[in-house]
Amino acid sequence: MRVPVSWLREYVELPADVTPRALAAKLIAAGLEVETVDEVGADISGPIVIGRVREIEELTGFRKPIRYCRVDVGTANGSGEEQNIICGARNFSEGDLVVVALPGAELPGGFTIGSRRTYGKMSEGMICSAAELALWEDHEGIIVLPEDFGAPGTDLYGPLGLREDVLDIAVTPDRGYALSMRGVARDVAALYEVPFHDPAAIRVDGTPGAGYPASVTGPEGASGAAICSNYVLRGATGFDADAPTPLWMKRRLALTGVRSISLAVDVTNYVMMELGQPLHAWDRAKLRGPIEVRLARVGERLETLDHVKRTLDPDDILITDASGPINIAGVMGGLDTEIGMTSTDVIVEAAHFDDRHIARTSRRHQLSSESSRRFERGIDSQLQLAAATRVVRLLGELGGASVEDGYTHVDLSTPRQPIDLSADHPGRVAGVAYPRERVVTRLVEVGCEVADPQADTLQVTPPSWRPDLTDPNDLAEEVIRLEGYENIPSIPPRAPAGRGLTPSQRLRRSVGRGLAGAGFVEVLSYPFVGERDFDGLQLDADDPRRRTLKLANPLNDDEPLLRTTLLPGLLKTLARNVGRGFADVALFETGLVYRPKPGAPERAPMLRVDRGPAAEELASVEAALPDQPRRVGAVLAGDREPSGWWGEGRAATWADAIEAAREVGRAADVELTLRADQHAPWHPGRCAALYVAAEGAEGGEILVGHAGELHPRVIAAYGLPPRAVAMEVELDLIERVVAPVRAPEVSTYPVATQDVALVVDAAVPSADVERALRDGAGELLESIRLFDVYTGEQVGAGRKSLAYTLRLRARDRTLTAEESTAARDAAVAAATERTGAVLRG
């Protein structure tokens, strides 16, 4: 919402010394997001005055018509003589008042006005159009001023609003009232504690029930209160369709970001910006019979003002007459009843439509208008009659129309119920004691009615323009923000000395440092996915990862679900990086996934904020929340090791994904056991299941994740490079088996190294051979490393040779050759017994 400060001052008696930037800071402190303070017209300077055209000489012999004008600018030029000005516009005549920029003026874009010879004549200034002064969009030529605008030579900076300070406010969904001058002005008046003049305080006259016939019908003929609680029609006849929009209205609309179209449309837009009530005007001659507000029927269609023929949904609220739909309520009007250049009889509509219906309709038809933005954020439910009256009166004042005495008002609204508020509740929430008088004053300033200001429990009825005020905490927030968030003392919680990070935090940091040190870059993805993501992962219909939680109001209709795996976000980030030219990518992410609990309640209860929750309240919240295990995932594509003068590079393979998982295990000081597996989205022949030993678990170990090469169909679905690899590990499961950290015993004795090469069947996993060697070598084994894998004629078909380095060391002595050899032989014997390994050579 763009708020011109000069317009705002009409409704608020602001002190003269309040600057726009100070005003913006005050509003920001009260919770309104003022993004910028625009100094509109700051690039205009010099003499810009009223001029009267005394004489026009038509110059011929040029490729376009040129006029040589003598213009009276009073004494603004210092001499009182008439100015000679060349102009090509044709929309003015002798005797008209125009806008003149005299020599020395500077217009937007750094265009400096001077005296110069052109078309064989001396031109001493410029007759200006609205576009040249950046006042509003105008293709009609120069500005012709009304006769009562002033005398020649009058300075135009004030009358035309050449310089304006405009606040640009990003209105959050809970503050729909701020999408109007009236709403912002009320907050400003409360913040500065100065009088507020309500522009909606309009005396409504006329005969109710005698206007254009209308009705509101709910679903299946029920009451229409659910879709429209207030519906008003007012008429104006004898409207001059050629009447121009006054310059002041054009300027204000332009400053608020609205384009001037015609007087009838401009008036409805002006009142919408002023009061916050969306309005619509019809050509009365184009209406066919009584108006009915109802939900759409299956198969109905409407061509809207943007010339698009739309198929309507049964959830859309429609305005209809005997011919069928004529408006999509609150979103966009129909083309057939549009106000035209010959319309003389006008029907003005003001309504209060259900915000949820309007929001769904706007998104469904991909139509976001100034009206729909206001309706879906909640407008004043009792403003309709005043707003419609304001419009028809302006049509009478500016367009010569006669306001019809009769009007239609369908009122299906119900009074707002009072809210019980303890007088000290705002203070308990903020931690600051607010006197009862201040609490009552602040509530009254925002429009609330307080039944008995002296009672311990206040009966507070919120105003019709604040649908967001529904419980005591909302009222407390109003008091707190107007009293000033900055006045709440900052008391940071005192951390217990000496405790530092929790074990879980230390583990996450160790994992992050380990993966970063291994060359991975951390990313953060949105935790939202869609069914298409699961289809891309090739998950079966009964896969547990397809059981998800759906968001009530998703950011994106294609991603309405909470993720159950980190892989979709990582794979899309990988594809985005590759698409931008980064061929070699290694990414990792640590985050929560969300697994619904069977039989959990649909909604978690809302807890009170004025005290800590009780144990049973916490239990009820916990029962409704999904399981949220923490996982770590990684993806790789391209070269894992770059090529250079040192030799060729190496492409990332499934082994690198497994090594990334092992890096997580090393950070937790946990050993991972690998087994071949088939698990989407990995390639069935290049997928490893990752296990860790756990006491009490079935089989003595638990599955913590998978790693390997992605399935080709997954790679194609996400647009990834061929042979991309990934891993995902559940960090919470690893954390459960982490043993207390013990300081290692560093031996001062030398290491003994033994190399062994074992020939095994090609199907035997190297991890099984390594485990057997480790168990056989016993306590003397310090580490083991696989350094070579060989297949060929020397070991026979279907066989492979695995070469390991065993590092042996004793804590209390130097090992003898016999001891190291015996440990090696014991390791080989264990491998032979378990895997059928044969010592090579």
mmCIF file of N, CA and C in Angstrom, residues 416-469:
data_model
loop_
_atom_site.group_PDB
_atom_site.id
_atom_site.type_symbol
_atom_site.label_atom_id
_atom_site.label_comp_id
_atom_site.label_asym_id
_atom_site.label_seq_id
_atom_site.Cartn_x
_atom_site.Cartn_y
_atom_site.Cartn_z
ATOM 1 N N ARG A 416 -20.566 -8.747 16.433
ATOM 2 C CA ARG A 416 -19.368 -9.379 17.001
ATOM 3 C C ARG A 416 -19.550 -9.572 18.500
ATOM 4 N N GLN A 417 -19.105 -10.728 18.969
ATOM 5 C CA GLN A 417 -19.243 -11.051 20.376
ATOM 6 C C GLN A 417 -18.093 -10.453 21.179
ATOM 7 N N PRO A 418 -18.379 -9.966 22.391
ATOM 8 C CA PRO A 418 -17.300 -9.397 23.214
ATOM 9 C C PRO A 418 -16.304 -10.466 23.649
ATOM 10 N N ILE A 419 -15.092 -10.030 23.888
ATOM 11 C CA ILE A 419 -14.002 -10.902 24.339
ATOM 12 C C ILE A 419 -13.670 -10.537 25.779
ATOM 13 N N ASP A 420 -13.595 -11.553 26.630
ATOM 14 C CA ASP A 420 -13.214 -11.311 28.022
ATOM 15 C C ASP A 420 -11.703 -11.118 28.103
ATOM 16 N N LEU A 421 -11.291 -9.992 28.628
ATOM 17 C CA LEU A 421 -9.862 -9.666 28.723
ATOM 18 C C LEU A 421 -9.563 -9.184 30.131
ATOM 19 N N SER A 422 -8.700 -9.902 30.810
ATOM 20 C CA SER A 422 -8.241 -9.430 32.109
ATOM 21 C C SER A 422 -7.428 -8.155 31.908
ATOM 22 N N ALA A 423 -7.684 -7.161 32.732
ATOM 23 C CA ALA A 423 -7.037 -5.861 32.544
ATOM 24 C C ALA A 423 -5.522 -5.944 32.617
ATOM 25 N N ASP A 424 -4.984 -6.927 33.342
ATOM 26 C CA ASP A 424 -3.532 -7.043 33.440
ATOM 27 C C ASP A 424 -2.946 -8.045 32.452
ATOM 28 N N HIS A 425 -3.799 -8.591 31.558
ATOM 29 C CA HIS A 425 -3.309 -9.605 30.617
ATOM 30 C C HIS A 425 -2.229 -9.067 29.674
ATOM 31 N N PRO A 426 -2.384 -7.886 29.050
ATOM 32 C CA PRO A 426 -1.300 -7.386 28.191
ATOM 33 C C PRO A 426 0.020 -7.262 28.938
ATOM 34 N N GLY A 427 -0.048 -6.818 30.203
ATOM 35 C CA GLY A 427 1.184 -6.687 30.987
ATOM 36 C C GLY A 427 1.822 -8.018 31.278
ATOM 37 N N ARG A 428 1.003 -9.055 31.541
ATOM 38 C CA ARG A 428 1.570 -10.377 31.814
ATOM 39 C C ARG A 428 2.231 -10.964 30.565
ATOM 40 N N VAL A 429 1.648 -10.684 29.403
ATOM 41 C CA VAL A 429 2.230 -11.181 28.159
ATOM 42 C C VAL A 429 3.557 -10.488 27.863
ATOM 43 N N ALA A 430 3.593 -9.164 28.040
ATOM 44 C CA ALA A 430 4.791 -8.400 27.686
ATOM 45 C C ALA A 430 5.842 -8.394 28.780
ATOM 46 N N GLY A 431 5.444 -8.675 30.019
ATOM 47 C CA GLY A 431 6.378 -8.542 31.120
ATOM 48 C C GLY A 431 6.557 -7.108 31.567
ATOM 49 N N VAL A 432 5.603 -6.241 31.182
ATOM 50 C CA VAL A 432 5.626 -4.832 31.553
ATOM 51 C C VAL A 432 4.255 -4.485 32.133
ATOM 52 N N ALA A 433 4.230 -3.799 33.249
ATOM 53 C CA ALA A 433 2.957 -3.438 33.881
ATOM 54 C C ALA A 433 2.353 -2.240 33.153
ATOM 55 N N TYR A 434 1.194 -2.448 32.492
ATOM 56 C CA TYR A 434 0.473 -1.357 31.848
ATOM 57 C C TYR A 434 -0.695 -0.944 32.744
ATOM 58 N N PRO A 435 -0.818 0.333 33.057
ATOM 59 C CA PRO A 435 -1.976 0.775 33.849
ATOM 60 C C PRO A 435 -3.281 0.457 33.122
ATOM 61 N N ARG A 436 -4.321 0.198 33.911
ATOM 62 C CA ARG A 436 -5.619 -0.127 33.338
ATOM 63 C C ARG A 436 -6.079 0.962 32.361
ATOM 64 N N GLU A 437 -5.829 2.224 32.715
ATOM 65 C CA GLU A 437 -6.284 3.321 31.874
ATOM 66 C C GLU A 437 -5.629 3.283 30.502
ATOM 67 N N ARG A 438 -4.325 2.913 30.469
ATOM 68 C CA ARG A 438 -3.631 2.834 29.181
ATOM 69 C C ARG A 438 -4.154 1.675 28.346
ATOM 70 N N VAL A 439 -4.453 0.561 28.985
ATOM 71 C CA VAL A 439 -4.995 -0.588 28.267
ATOM 72 C C VAL A 439 -6.315 -0.213 27.611
ATOM 73 N N VAL A 440 -7.202 0.411 28.382
ATOM 74 C CA VAL A 440 -8.510 0.806 27.852
ATOM 75 C C VAL A 440 -8.341 1.840 26.742
ATOM 76 N N THR A 441 -7.468 2.823 26.957
ATOM 77 C CA THR A 441 -7.259 3.875 25.956
ATOM 78 C C THR A 441 -6.776 3.292 24.640
ATOM 79 N N ARG A 442 -5.811 2.401 24.707
ATOM 80 C CA ARG A 442 -5.265 1.811 23.477
ATOM 81 C C ARG A 442 -6.313 0.970 22.748
ATOM 82 N N LEU A 443 -7.115 0.236 23.475
ATOM 83 C CA LEU A 443 -8.156 -0.566 22.836
ATOM 84 C C LEU A 443 -9.198 0.325 22.172
ATOM 85 N N VAL A 444 -9.558 1.419 22.812
ATOM 86 C CA VAL A 444 -10.523 2.350 22.225
ATOM 87 C C VAL A 444 -9.932 3.007 20.979
ATOM 88 N N GLU A 445 -8.622 3.295 20.995
ATOM 89 C CA GLU A 445 -7.984 3.950 19.850
ATOM 90 C C GLU A 445 -8.028 3.088 18.598
ATOM 91 N N VAL A 446 -7.979 1.765 18.756
ATOM 92 C CA VAL A 446 -8.051 0.904 17.576
ATOM 93 C C VAL A 446 -9.489 0.589 17.203
ATOM 94 N N GLY A 447 -10.450 1.149 17.936
ATOM 95 C CA GLY A 447 -11.850 1.004 17.569
ATOM 96 C C GLY A 447 -12.652 0.059 18.417
ATOM 97 N N CYS A 448 -12.059 -0.528 19.457
ATOM 98 C CA CYS A 448 -12.787 -1.472 20.296
ATOM 99 C C CYS A 448 -13.758 -0.723 21.222
ATOM 100 N N GLU A 449 -14.811 -1.432 21.613
ATOM 101 C CA GLU A 449 -15.731 -0.932 22.622
ATOM 102 C C GLU A 449 -15.483 -1.683 23.924
ATOM 103 N N VAL A 450 -15.268 -0.947 25.004
ATOM 104 C CA VAL A 450 -15.021 -1.543 26.320
ATOM 105 C C VAL A 450 -16.235 -1.246 27.182
ATOM 106 N N ALA A 451 -16.947 -2.308 27.585
ATOM 107 C CA ALA A 451 -18.234 -2.131 28.265
ATOM 108 C C ALA A 451 -18.073 -1.457 29.625
ATOM 109 N N ASP A 452 -17.203 -1.996 30.482
ATOM 110 C CA ASP A 452 -17.020 -1.448 31.826
ATOM 111 C C ASP A 452 -15.533 -1.260 32.072
ATOM 112 N N PRO A 453 -14.999 -0.064 31.830
ATOM 113 C CA PRO A 453 -13.543 0.138 31.936
ATOM 114 C C PRO A 453 -12.982 -0.090 33.329
ATOM 115 N N GLN A 454 -13.821 -0.118 34.365
ATOM 116 C CA GLN A 454 -13.315 -0.269 35.726
ATOM 117 C C GLN A 454 -13.344 -1.718 36.215
ATOM 118 N N ALA A 455 -13.908 -2.625 35.430
ATOM 119 C CA ALA A 455 -14.018 -4.019 35.852
ATOM 120 C C ALA A 455 -12.658 -4.706 35.766
ATOM 121 N N ASP A 456 -12.475 -5.747 36.615
ATOM 122 C CA ASP A 456 -11.234 -6.522 36.565
ATOM 123 C C ASP A 456 -11.118 -7.272 35.244
ATOM 124 N N THR A 457 -12.265 -7.783 34.751
ATOM 125 C CA THR A 457 -12.294 -8.447 33.452
ATOM 126 C C THR A 457 -13.050 -7.552 32.482
ATOM 127 N N LEU A 458 -12.340 -7.053 31.487
ATOM 128 C CA LEU A 458 -12.933 -6.126 30.536
ATOM 129 C C LEU A 458 -13.735 -6.894 29.488
ATOM 130 N N GLN A 459 -14.896 -6.362 29.134
ATOM 131 C CA GLN A 459 -15.693 -6.893 28.035
ATOM 132 C C GLN A 459 -15.386 -6.043 26.796
ATOM 133 N N VAL A 460 -14.565 -6.611 25.896
ATOM 134 C CA VAL A 460 -14.054 -5.860 24.751
ATOM 135 C C VAL A 460 -14.694 -6.378 23.469
ATOM 136 N N THR A 461 -15.358 -5.501 22.740
ATOM 137 C CA THR A 461 -15.940 -5.860 21.448
ATOM 138 C C THR A 461 -15.076 -5.263 20.345
ATOM 139 N N PRO A 462 -14.421 -6.101 19.525
ATOM 140 C CA PRO A 462 -13.548 -5.576 18.468
ATOM 141 C C PRO A 462 -14.365 -4.844 17.410
ATOM 142 N N PRO A 463 -13.743 -3.916 16.693
ATOM 143 C CA PRO A 463 -14.460 -3.177 15.646
ATOM 144 C C PRO A 463 -14.647 -4.040 14.400
ATOM 145 N N SER A 464 -15.563 -3.614 13.559
ATOM 146 C CA SER A 464 -15.877 -4.383 12.349
ATOM 147 C C SER A 464 -14.720 -4.411 11.367
ATOM 148 N N TRP A 465 -13.800 -3.436 11.444
ATOM 149 C CA TRP A 465 -12.681 -3.402 10.497
ATOM 150 C C TRP A 465 -11.467 -4.200 10.965
ATOM 151 N N ARG A 466 -11.581 -4.887 12.097
ATOM 152 C CA ARG A 466 -10.458 -5.692 12.577
ATOM 153 C C ARG A 466 -10.884 -7.153 12.770
ATOM 154 N N PRO A 467 -11.117 -7.887 11.677
ATOM 155 C CA PRO A 467 -11.501 -9.306 11.810
ATOM 156 C C PRO A 467 -10.395 -10.165 12.400
ATOM 157 N N ASP A 468 -9.174 -9.634 12.464
ATOM 158 C CA ASP A 468 -8.057 -10.408 13.009
ATOM 159 C C ASP A 468 -8.071 -10.436 14.534
ATOM 160 N N LEU A 469 -8.870 -9.601 15.185
ATOM 161 C CA LEU A 469 -8.926 -9.581 16.650
ATOM 162 C C LEU A 469 -9.986 -10.581 17.110
#
